[in-house]
XYZ file of C-alpha atoms in Angstrom:
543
model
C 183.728 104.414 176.015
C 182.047 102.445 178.761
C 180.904 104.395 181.717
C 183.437 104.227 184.680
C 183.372 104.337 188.262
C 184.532 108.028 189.370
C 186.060 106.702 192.533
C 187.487 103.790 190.218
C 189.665 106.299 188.275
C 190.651 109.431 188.115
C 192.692 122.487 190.170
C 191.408 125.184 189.161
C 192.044 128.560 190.386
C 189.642 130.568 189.384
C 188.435 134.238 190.099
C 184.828 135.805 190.276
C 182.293 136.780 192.174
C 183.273 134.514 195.535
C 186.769 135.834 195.026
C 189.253 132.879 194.883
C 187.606 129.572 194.227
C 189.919 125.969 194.428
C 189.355 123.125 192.748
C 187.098 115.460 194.266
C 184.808 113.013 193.673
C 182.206 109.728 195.347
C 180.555 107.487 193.923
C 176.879 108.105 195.426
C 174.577 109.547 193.086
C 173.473 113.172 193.367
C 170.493 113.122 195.669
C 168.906 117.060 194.598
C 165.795 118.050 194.680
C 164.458 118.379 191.202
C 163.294 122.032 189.720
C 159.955 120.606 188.321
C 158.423 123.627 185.613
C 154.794 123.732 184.935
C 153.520 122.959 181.363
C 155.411 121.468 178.901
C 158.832 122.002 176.864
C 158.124 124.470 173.738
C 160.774 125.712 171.114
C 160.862 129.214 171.272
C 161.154 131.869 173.587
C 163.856 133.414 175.878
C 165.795 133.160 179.222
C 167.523 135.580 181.268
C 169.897 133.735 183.750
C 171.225 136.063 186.584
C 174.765 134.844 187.705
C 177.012 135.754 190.764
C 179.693 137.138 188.738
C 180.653 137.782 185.181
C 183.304 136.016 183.368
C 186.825 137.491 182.533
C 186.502 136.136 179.212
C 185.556 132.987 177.078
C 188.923 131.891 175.864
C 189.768 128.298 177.780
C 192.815 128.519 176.896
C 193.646 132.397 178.675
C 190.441 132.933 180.735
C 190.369 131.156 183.789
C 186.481 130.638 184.090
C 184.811 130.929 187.618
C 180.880 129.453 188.621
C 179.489 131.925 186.748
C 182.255 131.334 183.441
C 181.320 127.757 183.480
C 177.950 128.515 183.156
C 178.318 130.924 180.609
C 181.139 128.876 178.443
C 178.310 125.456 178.464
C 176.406 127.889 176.199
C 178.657 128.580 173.734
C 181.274 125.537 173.613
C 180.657 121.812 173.598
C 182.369 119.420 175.975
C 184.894 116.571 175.250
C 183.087 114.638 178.204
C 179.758 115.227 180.917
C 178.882 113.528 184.600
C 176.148 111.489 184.227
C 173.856 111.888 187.295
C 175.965 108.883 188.795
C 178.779 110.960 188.888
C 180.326 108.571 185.665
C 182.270 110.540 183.048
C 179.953 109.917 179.852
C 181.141 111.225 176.330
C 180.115 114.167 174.930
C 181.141 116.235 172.144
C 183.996 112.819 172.110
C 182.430 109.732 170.811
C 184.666 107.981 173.485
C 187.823 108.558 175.553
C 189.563 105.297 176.303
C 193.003 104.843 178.494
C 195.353 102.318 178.072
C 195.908 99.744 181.143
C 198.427 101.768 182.902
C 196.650 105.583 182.297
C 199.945 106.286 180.128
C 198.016 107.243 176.753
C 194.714 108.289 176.792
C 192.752 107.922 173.127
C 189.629 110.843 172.397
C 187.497 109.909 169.287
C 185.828 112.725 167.993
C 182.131 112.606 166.847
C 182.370 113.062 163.221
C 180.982 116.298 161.310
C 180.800 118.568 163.930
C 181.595 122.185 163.113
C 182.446 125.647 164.992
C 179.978 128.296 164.810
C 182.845 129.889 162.152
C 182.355 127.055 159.712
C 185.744 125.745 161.013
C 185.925 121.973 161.418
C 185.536 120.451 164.977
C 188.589 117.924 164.571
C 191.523 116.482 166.319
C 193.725 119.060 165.124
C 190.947 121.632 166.794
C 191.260 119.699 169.968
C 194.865 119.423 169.912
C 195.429 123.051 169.368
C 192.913 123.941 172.327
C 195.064 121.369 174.435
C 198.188 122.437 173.465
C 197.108 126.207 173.903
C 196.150 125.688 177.728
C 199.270 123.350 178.254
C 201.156 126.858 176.917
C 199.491 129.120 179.653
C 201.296 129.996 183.045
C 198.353 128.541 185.518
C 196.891 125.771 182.876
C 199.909 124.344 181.989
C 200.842 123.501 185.579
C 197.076 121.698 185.717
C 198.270 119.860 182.708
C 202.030 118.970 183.736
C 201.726 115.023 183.633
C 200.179 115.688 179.778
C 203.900 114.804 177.768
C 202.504 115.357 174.006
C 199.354 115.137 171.898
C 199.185 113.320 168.261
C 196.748 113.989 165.762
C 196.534 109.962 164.631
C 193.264 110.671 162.905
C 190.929 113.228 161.326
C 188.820 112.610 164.739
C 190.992 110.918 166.488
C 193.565 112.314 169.159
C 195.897 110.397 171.513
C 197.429 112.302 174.645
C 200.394 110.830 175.973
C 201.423 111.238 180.099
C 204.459 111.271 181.555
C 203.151 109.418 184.284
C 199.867 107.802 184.797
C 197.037 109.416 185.067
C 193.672 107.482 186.074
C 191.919 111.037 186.559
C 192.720 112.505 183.136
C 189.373 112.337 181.756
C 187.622 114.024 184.599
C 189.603 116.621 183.595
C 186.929 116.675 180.626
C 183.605 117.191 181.897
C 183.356 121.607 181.916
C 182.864 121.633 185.880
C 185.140 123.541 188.137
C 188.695 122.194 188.088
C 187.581 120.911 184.137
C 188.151 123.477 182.049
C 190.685 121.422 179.449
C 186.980 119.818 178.204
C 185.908 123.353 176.573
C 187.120 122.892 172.639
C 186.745 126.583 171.126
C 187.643 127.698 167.079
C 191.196 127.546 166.928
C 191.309 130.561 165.148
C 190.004 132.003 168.620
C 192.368 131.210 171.183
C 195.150 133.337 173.166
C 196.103 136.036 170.802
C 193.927 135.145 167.548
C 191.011 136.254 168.952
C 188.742 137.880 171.336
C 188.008 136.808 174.880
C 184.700 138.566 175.062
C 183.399 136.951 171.323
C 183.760 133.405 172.025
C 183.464 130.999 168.986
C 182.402 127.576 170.344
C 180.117 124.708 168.771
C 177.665 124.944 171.115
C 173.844 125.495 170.864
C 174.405 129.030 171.078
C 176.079 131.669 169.233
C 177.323 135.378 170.690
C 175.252 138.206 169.408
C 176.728 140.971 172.102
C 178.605 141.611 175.325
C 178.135 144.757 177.258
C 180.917 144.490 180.295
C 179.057 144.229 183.685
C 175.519 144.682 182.372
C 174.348 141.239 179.973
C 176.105 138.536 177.525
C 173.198 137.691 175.148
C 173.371 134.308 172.814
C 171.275 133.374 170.214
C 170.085 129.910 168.904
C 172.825 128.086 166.886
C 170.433 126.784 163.974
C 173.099 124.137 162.730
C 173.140 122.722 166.354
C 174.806 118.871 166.003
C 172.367 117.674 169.093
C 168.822 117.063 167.144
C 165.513 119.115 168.392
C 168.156 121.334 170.719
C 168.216 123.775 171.849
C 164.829 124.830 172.449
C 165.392 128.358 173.294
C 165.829 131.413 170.692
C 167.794 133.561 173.133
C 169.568 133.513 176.583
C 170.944 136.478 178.476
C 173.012 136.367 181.431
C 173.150 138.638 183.725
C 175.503 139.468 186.252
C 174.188 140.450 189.635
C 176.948 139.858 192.443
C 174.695 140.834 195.400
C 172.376 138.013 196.257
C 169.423 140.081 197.846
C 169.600 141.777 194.545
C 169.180 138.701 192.608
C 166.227 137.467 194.950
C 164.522 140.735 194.303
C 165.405 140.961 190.325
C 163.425 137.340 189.765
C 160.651 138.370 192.410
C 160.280 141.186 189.975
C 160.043 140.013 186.965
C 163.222 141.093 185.583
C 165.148 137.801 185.200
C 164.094 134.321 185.012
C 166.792 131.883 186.439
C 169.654 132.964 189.155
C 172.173 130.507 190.989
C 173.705 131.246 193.844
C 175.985 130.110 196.482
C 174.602 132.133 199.680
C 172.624 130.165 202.312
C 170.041 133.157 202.533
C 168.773 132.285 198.892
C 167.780 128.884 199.882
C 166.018 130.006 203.074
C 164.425 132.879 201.400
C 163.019 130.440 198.447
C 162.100 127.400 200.389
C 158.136 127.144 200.623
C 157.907 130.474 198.414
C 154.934 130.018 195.649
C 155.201 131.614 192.491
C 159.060 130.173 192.095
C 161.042 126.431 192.143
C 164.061 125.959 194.065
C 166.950 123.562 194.090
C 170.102 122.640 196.185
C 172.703 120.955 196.250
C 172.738 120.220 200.512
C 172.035 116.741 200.181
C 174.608 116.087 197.700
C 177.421 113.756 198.723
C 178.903 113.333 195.081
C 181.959 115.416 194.871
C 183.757 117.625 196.790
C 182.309 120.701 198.796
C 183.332 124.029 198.711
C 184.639 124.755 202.247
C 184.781 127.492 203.732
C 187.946 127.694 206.143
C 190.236 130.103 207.627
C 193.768 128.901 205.868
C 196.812 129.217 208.192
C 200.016 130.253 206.608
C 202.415 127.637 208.612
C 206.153 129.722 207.235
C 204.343 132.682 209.125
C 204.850 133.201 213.183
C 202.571 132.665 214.945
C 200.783 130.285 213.376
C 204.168 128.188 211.952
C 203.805 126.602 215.501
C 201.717 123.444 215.542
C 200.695 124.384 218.765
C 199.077 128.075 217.632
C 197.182 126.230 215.227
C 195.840 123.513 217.289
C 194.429 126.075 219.693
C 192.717 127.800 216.564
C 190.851 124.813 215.778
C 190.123 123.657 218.991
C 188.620 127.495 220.087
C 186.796 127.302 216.690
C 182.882 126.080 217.113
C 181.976 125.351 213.485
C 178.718 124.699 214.177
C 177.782 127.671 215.685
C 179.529 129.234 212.467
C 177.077 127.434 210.573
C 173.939 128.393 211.926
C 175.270 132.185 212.892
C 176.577 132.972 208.955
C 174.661 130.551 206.669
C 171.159 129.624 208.705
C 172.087 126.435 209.735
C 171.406 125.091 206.660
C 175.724 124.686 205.190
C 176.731 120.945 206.594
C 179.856 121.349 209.338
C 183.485 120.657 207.722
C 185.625 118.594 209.939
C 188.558 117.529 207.094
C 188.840 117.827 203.314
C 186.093 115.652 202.136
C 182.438 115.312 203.762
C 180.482 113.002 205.562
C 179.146 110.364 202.965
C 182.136 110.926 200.894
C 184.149 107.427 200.527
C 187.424 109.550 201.217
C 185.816 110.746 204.677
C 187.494 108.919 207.702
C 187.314 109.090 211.411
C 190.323 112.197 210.975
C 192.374 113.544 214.146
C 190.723 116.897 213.502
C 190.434 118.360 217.008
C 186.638 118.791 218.106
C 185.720 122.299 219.517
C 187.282 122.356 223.168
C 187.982 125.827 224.576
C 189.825 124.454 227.546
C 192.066 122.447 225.417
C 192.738 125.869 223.306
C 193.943 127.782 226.527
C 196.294 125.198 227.963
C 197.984 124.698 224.232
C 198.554 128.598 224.154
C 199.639 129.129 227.838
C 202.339 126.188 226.858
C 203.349 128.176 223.355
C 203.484 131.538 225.703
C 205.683 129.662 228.384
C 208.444 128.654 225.770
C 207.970 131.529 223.502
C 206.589 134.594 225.395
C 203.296 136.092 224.758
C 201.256 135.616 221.804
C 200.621 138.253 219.307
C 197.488 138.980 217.524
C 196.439 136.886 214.881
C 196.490 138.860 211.525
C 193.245 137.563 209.724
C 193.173 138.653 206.189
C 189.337 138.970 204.653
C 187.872 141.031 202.007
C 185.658 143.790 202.354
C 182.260 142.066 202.121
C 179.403 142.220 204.556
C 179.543 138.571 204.870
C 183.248 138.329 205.523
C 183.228 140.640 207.897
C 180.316 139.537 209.980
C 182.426 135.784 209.371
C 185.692 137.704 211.196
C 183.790 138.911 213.750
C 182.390 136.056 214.978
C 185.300 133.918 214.667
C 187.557 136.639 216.499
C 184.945 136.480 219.477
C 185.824 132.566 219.857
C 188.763 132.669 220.057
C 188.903 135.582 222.146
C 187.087 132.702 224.530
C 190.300 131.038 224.634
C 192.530 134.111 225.299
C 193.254 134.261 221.728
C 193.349 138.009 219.894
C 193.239 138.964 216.648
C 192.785 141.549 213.899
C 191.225 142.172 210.752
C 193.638 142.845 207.001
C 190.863 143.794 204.550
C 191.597 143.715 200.929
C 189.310 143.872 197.972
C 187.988 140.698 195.761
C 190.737 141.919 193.036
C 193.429 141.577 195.744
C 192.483 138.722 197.397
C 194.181 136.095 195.323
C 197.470 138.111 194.777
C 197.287 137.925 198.810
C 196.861 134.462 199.236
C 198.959 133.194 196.269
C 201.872 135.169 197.230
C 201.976 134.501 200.818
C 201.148 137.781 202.456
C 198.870 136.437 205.189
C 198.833 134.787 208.953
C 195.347 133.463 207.966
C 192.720 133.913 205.547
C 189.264 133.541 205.541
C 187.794 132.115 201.999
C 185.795 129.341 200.424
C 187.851 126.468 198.477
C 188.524 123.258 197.126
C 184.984 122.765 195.586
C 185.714 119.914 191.831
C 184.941 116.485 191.062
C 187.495 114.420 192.040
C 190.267 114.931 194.821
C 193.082 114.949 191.690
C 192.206 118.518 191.135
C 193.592 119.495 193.905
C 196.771 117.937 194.359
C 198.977 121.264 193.416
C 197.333 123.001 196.140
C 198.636 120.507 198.742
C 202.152 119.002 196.706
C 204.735 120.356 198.445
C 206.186 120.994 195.114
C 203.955 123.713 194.997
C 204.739 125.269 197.218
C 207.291 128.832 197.342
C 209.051 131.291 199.714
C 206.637 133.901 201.083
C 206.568 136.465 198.263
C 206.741 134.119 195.962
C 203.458 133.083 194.253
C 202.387 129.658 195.352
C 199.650 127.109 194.783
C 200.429 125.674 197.786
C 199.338 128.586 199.502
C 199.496 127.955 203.144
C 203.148 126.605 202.378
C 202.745 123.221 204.142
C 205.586 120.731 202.658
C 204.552 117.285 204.298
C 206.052 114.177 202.828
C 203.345 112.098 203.804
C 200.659 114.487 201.948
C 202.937 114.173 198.702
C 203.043 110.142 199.187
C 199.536 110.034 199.251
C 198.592 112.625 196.422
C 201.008 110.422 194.472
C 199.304 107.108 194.699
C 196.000 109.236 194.477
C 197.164 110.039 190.634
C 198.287 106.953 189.787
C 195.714 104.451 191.465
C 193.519 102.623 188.777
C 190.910 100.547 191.604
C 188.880 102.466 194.022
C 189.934 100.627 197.182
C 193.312 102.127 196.486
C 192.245 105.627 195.714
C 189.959 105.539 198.885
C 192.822 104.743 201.225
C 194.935 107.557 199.579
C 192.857 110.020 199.869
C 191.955 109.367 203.197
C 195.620 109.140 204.131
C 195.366 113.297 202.403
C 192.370 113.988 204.782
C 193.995 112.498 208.138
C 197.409 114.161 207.176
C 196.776 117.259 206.496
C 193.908 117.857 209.882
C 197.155 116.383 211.722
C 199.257 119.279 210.130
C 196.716 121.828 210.210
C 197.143 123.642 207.618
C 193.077 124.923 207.440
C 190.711 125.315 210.017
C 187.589 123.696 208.884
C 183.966 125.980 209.174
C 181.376 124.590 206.769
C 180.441 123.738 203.162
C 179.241 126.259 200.903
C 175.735 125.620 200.151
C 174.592 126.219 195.905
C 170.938 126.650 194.571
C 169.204 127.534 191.575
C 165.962 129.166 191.507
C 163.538 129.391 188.560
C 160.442 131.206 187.593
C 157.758 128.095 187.214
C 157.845 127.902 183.765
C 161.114 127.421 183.231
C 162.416 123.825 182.657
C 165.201 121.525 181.443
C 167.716 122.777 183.696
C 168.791 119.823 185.593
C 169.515 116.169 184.633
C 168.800 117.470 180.826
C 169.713 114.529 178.734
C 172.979 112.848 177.338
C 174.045 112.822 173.746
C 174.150 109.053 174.543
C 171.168 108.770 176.586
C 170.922 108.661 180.613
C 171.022 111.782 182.529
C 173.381 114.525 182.785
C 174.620 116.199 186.509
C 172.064 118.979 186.679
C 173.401 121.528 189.706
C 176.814 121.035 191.065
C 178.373 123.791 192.672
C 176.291 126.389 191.167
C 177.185 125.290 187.756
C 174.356 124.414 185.077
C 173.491 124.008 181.422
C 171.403 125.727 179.711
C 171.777 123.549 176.726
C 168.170 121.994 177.101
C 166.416 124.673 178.663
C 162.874 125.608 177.877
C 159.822 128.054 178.489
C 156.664 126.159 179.148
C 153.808 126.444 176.114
C-alpha cells in the first residue's frame, strides 16, 4: 500500500478514567518533544507503566477501550494499520490495504504466517470474524454502518465492501482512539467465547495475570513475528487514576512510565532532573480533546439560540485555561485547532460580557426571567473547581446557575440519554474528523430519554450536508472545505461552548527508551504520543 495523505482520504465512545471520551486528522507532522533515555537499548528487563484508568476488558469486539485500553490492548494485539509520524496510515500487521477508485471496496492483505499467541492462525477468516464480531455489537456496529459485507477471497486476503464510500475506512485501522476495528484478537476469544480480562492477541506480549484495579502483567511473546522485538521480558500496568499519585509513585521508585492527561503533570515534570518528559502541546496533527461545556438545545433554557449565545459570549476561555490547566492547554474556539487545515476564521462569538447581558435581557423580555442553568459535572476536584469558575462568569453577565453532580459511572448514561441543560466534559479527541460524524448526524440523534450519540440533540441540515461530503471526499481540497463548513456550522448553532484542549504527556524514568516514534514493520517512524496513547512494543531498559 503506498502511504497516503491523511487529509487526502479518510467515533469512539469510550469510558475510563476521564469519564466519557469522543472520538480528526492534518496533515502537519507531529512536532513532540522527544523522551531521549540514557544508555543504550538492552533485551531484558522490566517496565511498570502507570495508566489513568484500567480497562473494562480486552475483547475489541465487546470492550470499548479508553486511553488507558489502547495502551494496554498495543501490548497484547497487533494492528491491521499504524500512523507514521506524518500522520500517513502505514501497514502493519496488513501487508497493504488498498481501496478501489470510488472507496466502495476496500482490499486488506494479510502478512503471511503470523499466528495468535493460542497457536491459532492470524488469517482473513481471523480478521473477518473480529470485523464481523464488532459490526454485531450495539455501539461498534453503528461505527461500522457504511461496512455492507466482508469476503474471505484469500487465505490472507480480505475484501470489505461499503455501502457507500468511504475514503476514511482505513484510519479506522491504526489502534488510536476512534480505531479500535484495527485490534485482530483469537477468534476463539471474542464476545462470548472467551474472557475479557485474558486477552489472546499476536502481539509481543502474552497475559500472565490480571488482578482488577491493582496490575495487568504481560510477559515476552518468544515467537514474536517482528525480528529482535520486543526487548522487554515483562510489562506491568498499573492503574493509578489520581495524577498527584502517579507523580509521586515514579518519584518513588515504584513505577517506571505514567501518561497522563492533566496539565499539572507537565508543569510538575518540566525542568525536573532525574526524569524525561513529553507532550503533545505542540501537536497540530489530529484532533484535540476539548474540553467544553455541551448545551442540550431540546432542553429550555438553553433550546434558545439566544441563551446559548450569551453562554459563550460570558465564557473567557482563556482565563479557563490558565485558572484550571496552568496556562499551558491551547484555547478552543471551534471543533478543530489552530494549525489544523479544517480550522477557519468560525463565527464563534469572542468573550464579550456586554454582548452576554443585552442577549439575555432580550430572551427575558419575550420570555420572562431566566432560570438557573442546570450544569451537570461529576464529582471530581477538578470538575468542580471547572464549575465554579465558569458559574462566576457568567454570573458577570447576570447569568445563574447550579451544580448536578453524578459519578464517572453515571456520567455517560447522563449525557447519552439526554438528562442534562449542560455538561461539563472533555471530547472529540481521534485522527480524522470521520470519527466523529455520529456525534453530530442528526440521524443520531433521539428524544430526551432516549440514548443518543448525538448528545446535545442538534439536527442541522447543513452539519449533515457537510459530514456527508466529509465521508465521501477522495482529494483534500474537498475534505478541507467540508469540514470547515462542520466547524463554522455547528459554532453558528452552538451546540458546545468551547474552553480548551486537553493537554497529554508521558513521563519516564531516564533509562527507559523506545517509547515514541519506535519503528515501522516497513521502516519510517511510527506516531509515538497521541492523546496519551503509546506502544510499548519497542520499549527498552538502558544496559
Amino acid at each position: 500500500m503506498v502511504s497516503r495523505d491523511p487529509i487526502g482520504r479518510r467515533t469512539l465512545l469510550t469510558y475510563g478514567g476521564a469519564g466519557l471520551l469522543l472520538a480528526a486528522c492534518g496533515p502537519q507532522p507531529a512536532a513532540r518533544p522527544v523522551v531521549r533515555a540514557t544508555g543504550r537499548p538492552r533485551r531484558g528487563g522490566s517496565l511498570v507503566f502507570a495508566t489513568q484508568g484500567e480497562a473494562g476488558g480486552l475483547d475489541p469486539a465487546a470492550t470499548l477501550f479508553d486511553r488507558s485500553g489502547h495502551v494496554y490492548a498495543r501490548a497484547v494485539f497487533d494492528r491491521l494499520a499504524a500512523l507514521d509520524a506524518q500522520g500517513r496510515v502505514r501497514p502493519y500487521a496488513a501487508r497493504s490495504i488498498t481501496p478501489n477508485r470510488e472507496a466502495t471496496r476496500w482490499t486488506i492483505e494479510l502478512r503471511p504466517g503470523m499466528t495468535f499467541h493460542d497457536g491459532e492462525p492470524f488469517d482473513a477468516a481471523a480478521v473477518k470474524a473480529n470485523f464481523d464480531a464488532q459490526r454485531g455489537h450495539d455501539f461498534l456496529g453503528l461505527l461500522l454502518g457504511p461496512i455492507e459485507a466482508t469476503r474471505v477471497t484469500a487465505k490472507d486476503t480480505l475484501v470489505v465492501e461499503m455501502k457507500e464510500p468511504w475514503a476514511a475506512f482505513d484510519s479506522y485501522l491504526t489502534g488510536y482512539p476512534g480505531a479500535q476495528l484495527g485490534y485482530v484478537a483469537s477468534p476463539k476469544t471474542l464476545g462470548k467465547g472467551g474472557d475479557p480480562r485474558h486477552p489472546v492477541g499476536s502481539g509481543p506480549f502474552v497475559f500472565k495475570e490480571w488482578q482488577a484495579g491493582d496490575h495487568l502483567t504481560l510477559t515476552r511473546n518468544e515467537r514474536y513475528w517482528r525480528r529482535g522485538l520486543p526487548y522487554l521480558d515483562q510489562v506491568a500496568f498499573r492503574p493509578i487514576p489520581d495524577p498527584l499519585a502517579r507523580e509521586n509513585a515514579i518519584r518513588a521508585g515504584d513505577i517506571d512510565a505514567l501518561h497522563s492527561q492533566d496539565a499539572q503533570t507537565i508543569a510538575a515534570f518540566r525542568g525536573e532532573p532525574g526524569f524525561t518528559l513529553a507532550d503533545d502541546l505542540n501537536t497540530t496533527f489530529g484532533q484535540k480533546d476539548i474540553t467544553l461545556v455541551a448545551l442540550n438545545v431540546s432542553r429550555p433554557p438553553v433550546d434558545d439560540l439566544r441563551v446559548r449565545q450569551a453562554l459563550a459570549c460570558a465564557t473567557d476561555a482563556a482565563k479557563y485555561s490558565k485558572v484550571i490547566d496552568k496556562g499551558l492547554a491551547p484555547v478552543m474556539d471551534g471543533l478543530f485547532q489552530r494549525g489544523s487545515p479544517y480550522h477557519a476564521r468560525s463565527p464563534y462569538p469572542p468573550h464579550d460580557v456586554e454582548r452576554a447581558k443585552r442577549l439575555i435581557a432580550e430572551y427575558e423580555r419575550e420570555r420572562g426571567p431566566l432560570p438557573p442553568i442546570k450544569v451537570t459535572i461529576q464529582t471530581t476536584p477538578r470538575d468542580i473547581t471547572a464549575f465554579s469558575l465558569i458559574q462566576g462568569m457568567w454570573r458577570q453577565a447576570g447569568i445563574e446557575s447550579a451544580p448536578v453532580q453524578v459519578s464517572k459511572d453515571n456520567f455517560g448514561e447522563v449525557l447519552l440519554g439526554g438528562g442534562y441543560e449542560a455538561i461539563i466534559g472533555a471530547f472529540f479527541g481521534a485522527g480524522d474528523p470521520d470519527q466523529n460524524a455520529l456525534y453530530f448526524s442528526s440521524a443520531s440523534a433521539a428524544p430526551n430519554g432516549e440514548p443518543a450519540l448525538n448528545f446535545t440533540r442538534n439536527r442541522d441540515k447543513a452539519i449533515d450536508a457537510a459530514l456527508a461530503e466529509g465521508r465521501r471526499a477522495t482529494g483534500a481540497s474537498a475534505r478541507q472545505a467540508a469540514y470547515r463548513a462542520l466547524n463554522e456550522r455547528l459554532n453558528t448553532a452552538l451546540p458546545f461552548v468551547w474552553l480548551d484542549a486537553t493537554p497529554y504527556s508521558l513521563v519516564t524514568r531516564p533509562d527507559v527508551g523506545g517509547l515514541l516514534e519506535p519503528a515501522l514493520p516497513d521502516g519510517g517512524r511510527e506516531l509515538g504520543l497521541l492523546r496519551g496513547v503509546v506502544n510499548v512494543t519497542s520499549a527498552w531498559r538502558a544496559a
